[in-house]
Short mmCIF file of C-alpha atoms in Angstrom, two decimals:
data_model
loop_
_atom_site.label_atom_id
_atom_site.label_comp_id
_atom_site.label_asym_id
_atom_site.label_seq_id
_atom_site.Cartn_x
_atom_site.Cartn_y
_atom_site.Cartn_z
CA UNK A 1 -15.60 11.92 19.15
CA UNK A 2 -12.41 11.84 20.79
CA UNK A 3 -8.92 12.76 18.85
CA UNK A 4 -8.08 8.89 18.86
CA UNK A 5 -10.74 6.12 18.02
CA UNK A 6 -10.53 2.21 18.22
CA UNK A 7 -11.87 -0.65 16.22
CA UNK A 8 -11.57 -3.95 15.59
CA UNK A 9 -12.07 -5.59 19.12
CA UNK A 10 -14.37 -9.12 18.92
CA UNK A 11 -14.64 -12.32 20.41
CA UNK A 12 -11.77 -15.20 19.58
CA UNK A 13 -10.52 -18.67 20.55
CA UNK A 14 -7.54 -19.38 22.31
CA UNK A 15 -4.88 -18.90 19.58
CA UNK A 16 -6.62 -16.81 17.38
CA UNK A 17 -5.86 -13.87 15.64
CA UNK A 18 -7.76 -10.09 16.15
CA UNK A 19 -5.96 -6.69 14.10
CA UNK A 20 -7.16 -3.69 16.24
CA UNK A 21 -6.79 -0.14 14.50
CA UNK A 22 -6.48 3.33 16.05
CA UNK A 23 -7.46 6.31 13.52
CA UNK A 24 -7.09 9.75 14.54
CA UNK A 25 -10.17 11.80 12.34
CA UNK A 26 -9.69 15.30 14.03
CA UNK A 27 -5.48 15.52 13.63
CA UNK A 28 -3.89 17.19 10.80
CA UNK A 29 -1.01 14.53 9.33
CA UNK A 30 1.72 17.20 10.66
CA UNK A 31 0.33 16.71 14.32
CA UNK A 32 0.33 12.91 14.20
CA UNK A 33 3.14 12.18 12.12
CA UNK A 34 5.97 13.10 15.23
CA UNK A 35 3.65 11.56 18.03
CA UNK A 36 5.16 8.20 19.83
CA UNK A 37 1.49 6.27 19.85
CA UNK A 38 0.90 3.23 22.24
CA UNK A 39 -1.70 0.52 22.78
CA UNK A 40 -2.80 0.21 26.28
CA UNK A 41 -5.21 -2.54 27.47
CA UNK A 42 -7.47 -2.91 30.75
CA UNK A 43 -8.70 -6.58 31.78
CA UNK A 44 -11.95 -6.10 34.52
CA UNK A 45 -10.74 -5.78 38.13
CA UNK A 46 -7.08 -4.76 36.69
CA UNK A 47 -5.52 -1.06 36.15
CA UNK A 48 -5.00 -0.36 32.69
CA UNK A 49 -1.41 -1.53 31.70
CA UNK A 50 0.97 -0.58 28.75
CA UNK A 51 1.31 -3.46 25.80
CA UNK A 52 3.22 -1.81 22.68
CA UNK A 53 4.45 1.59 21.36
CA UNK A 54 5.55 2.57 18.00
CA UNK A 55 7.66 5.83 17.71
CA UNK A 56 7.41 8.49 14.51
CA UNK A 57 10.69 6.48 13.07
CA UNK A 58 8.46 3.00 13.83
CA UNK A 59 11.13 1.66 16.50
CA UNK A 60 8.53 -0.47 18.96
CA UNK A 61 8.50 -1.22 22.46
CA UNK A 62 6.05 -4.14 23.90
CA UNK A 63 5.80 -5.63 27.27
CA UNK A 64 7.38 -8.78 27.73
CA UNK A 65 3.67 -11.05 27.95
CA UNK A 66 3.51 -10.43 24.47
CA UNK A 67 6.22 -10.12 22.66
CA UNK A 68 6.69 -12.39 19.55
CA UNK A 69 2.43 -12.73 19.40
CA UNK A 70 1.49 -9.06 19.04
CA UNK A 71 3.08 -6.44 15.93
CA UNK A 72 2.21 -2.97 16.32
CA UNK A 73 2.70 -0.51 12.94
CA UNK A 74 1.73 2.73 12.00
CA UNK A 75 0.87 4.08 8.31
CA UNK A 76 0.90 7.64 8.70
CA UNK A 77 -1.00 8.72 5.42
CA UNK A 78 -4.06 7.34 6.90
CA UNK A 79 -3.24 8.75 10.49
CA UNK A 80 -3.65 5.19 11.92
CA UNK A 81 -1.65 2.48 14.24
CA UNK A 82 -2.46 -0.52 14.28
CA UNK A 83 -1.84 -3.77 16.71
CA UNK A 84 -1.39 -7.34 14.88
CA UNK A 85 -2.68 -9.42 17.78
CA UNK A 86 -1.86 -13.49 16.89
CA UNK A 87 -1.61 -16.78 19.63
CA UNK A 88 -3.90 -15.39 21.60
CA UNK A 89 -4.60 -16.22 25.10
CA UNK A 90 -7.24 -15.68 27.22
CA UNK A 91 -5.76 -13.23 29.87
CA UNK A 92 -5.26 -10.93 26.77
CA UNK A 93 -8.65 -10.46 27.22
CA UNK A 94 -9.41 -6.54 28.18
CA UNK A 95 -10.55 -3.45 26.54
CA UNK A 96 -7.71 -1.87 24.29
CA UNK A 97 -6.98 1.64 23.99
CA UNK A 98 -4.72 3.73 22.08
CA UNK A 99 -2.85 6.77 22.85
CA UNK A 100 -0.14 9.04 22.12
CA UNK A 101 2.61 9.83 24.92
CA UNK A 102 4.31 12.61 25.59
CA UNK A 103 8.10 12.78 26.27
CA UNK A 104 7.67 11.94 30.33
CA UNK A 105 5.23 8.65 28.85
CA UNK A 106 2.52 9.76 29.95
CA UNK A 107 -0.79 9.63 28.07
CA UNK A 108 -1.07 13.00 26.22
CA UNK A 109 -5.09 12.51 24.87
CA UNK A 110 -8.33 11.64 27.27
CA UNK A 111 -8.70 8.09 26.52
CA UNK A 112 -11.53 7.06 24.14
CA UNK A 113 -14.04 4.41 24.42
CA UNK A 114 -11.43 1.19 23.14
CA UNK A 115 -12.51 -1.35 21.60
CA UNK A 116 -13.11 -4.70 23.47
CA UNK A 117 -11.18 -8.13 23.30
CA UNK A 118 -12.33 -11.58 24.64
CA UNK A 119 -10.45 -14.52 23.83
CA UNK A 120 -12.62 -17.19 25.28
CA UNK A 121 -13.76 -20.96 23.86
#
């Protein structure tokens, strides 16, 4: 197991709704607490592109195809982020990975598995 694991990926219509989660099992609460964590999504044939980041103080960044539909958050008892996904749309379909970034953004963890999304009727 990884230090970052996804869940919550599924099939959904065209303007549905999906809540993916990111838990980190093997970090200690002082090591996750400062990171700046990001979702990250692949679609087949594409490179893997950047959708949202949430930093320690929960100030978010998302790329522009889905701002206002996707929220991410972070509750950093639990060690988790998570990304609200709502309206969605069919190119949104990838595989969806979290990560944390270091201060050049670059991914600092190997990526895990992801979870999948399909948005398809």
């Amino acid at each position: 197991q990884g230090q970052l694991v996804e869940s919550g990926g599924g099939l959904v219509q065209p303007g549905g709704s999906l809540k993916l989660s990111c838990k980190a099992p093997r970090m200690i609460t002082s090591t996750f607490n400062p990171l700046l964590m990001a979702w990250y999504r692949q679609a087949p044939g594409k490179e893997r592109e950047f959708v949202a980041s949430i930093s320690s103080g929960k100030a978010t960044n998302y790329v522009d195809s889905v701002k206002g539909r996707f929220t991410i958050s972070r509750d950093n008892s639990r060690k988790m982020v998570s990304l609200q996904m709502s309206s969605l749309r069919p190119e949104d379909t990838a595989i969806y990975y979290c990560n944390a970034l270091s201060p050049a953004n670059e991914p600092k963890y190997p990526w895990g598995q992801g979870t999948q999304v399909i948005v398809s009727s």
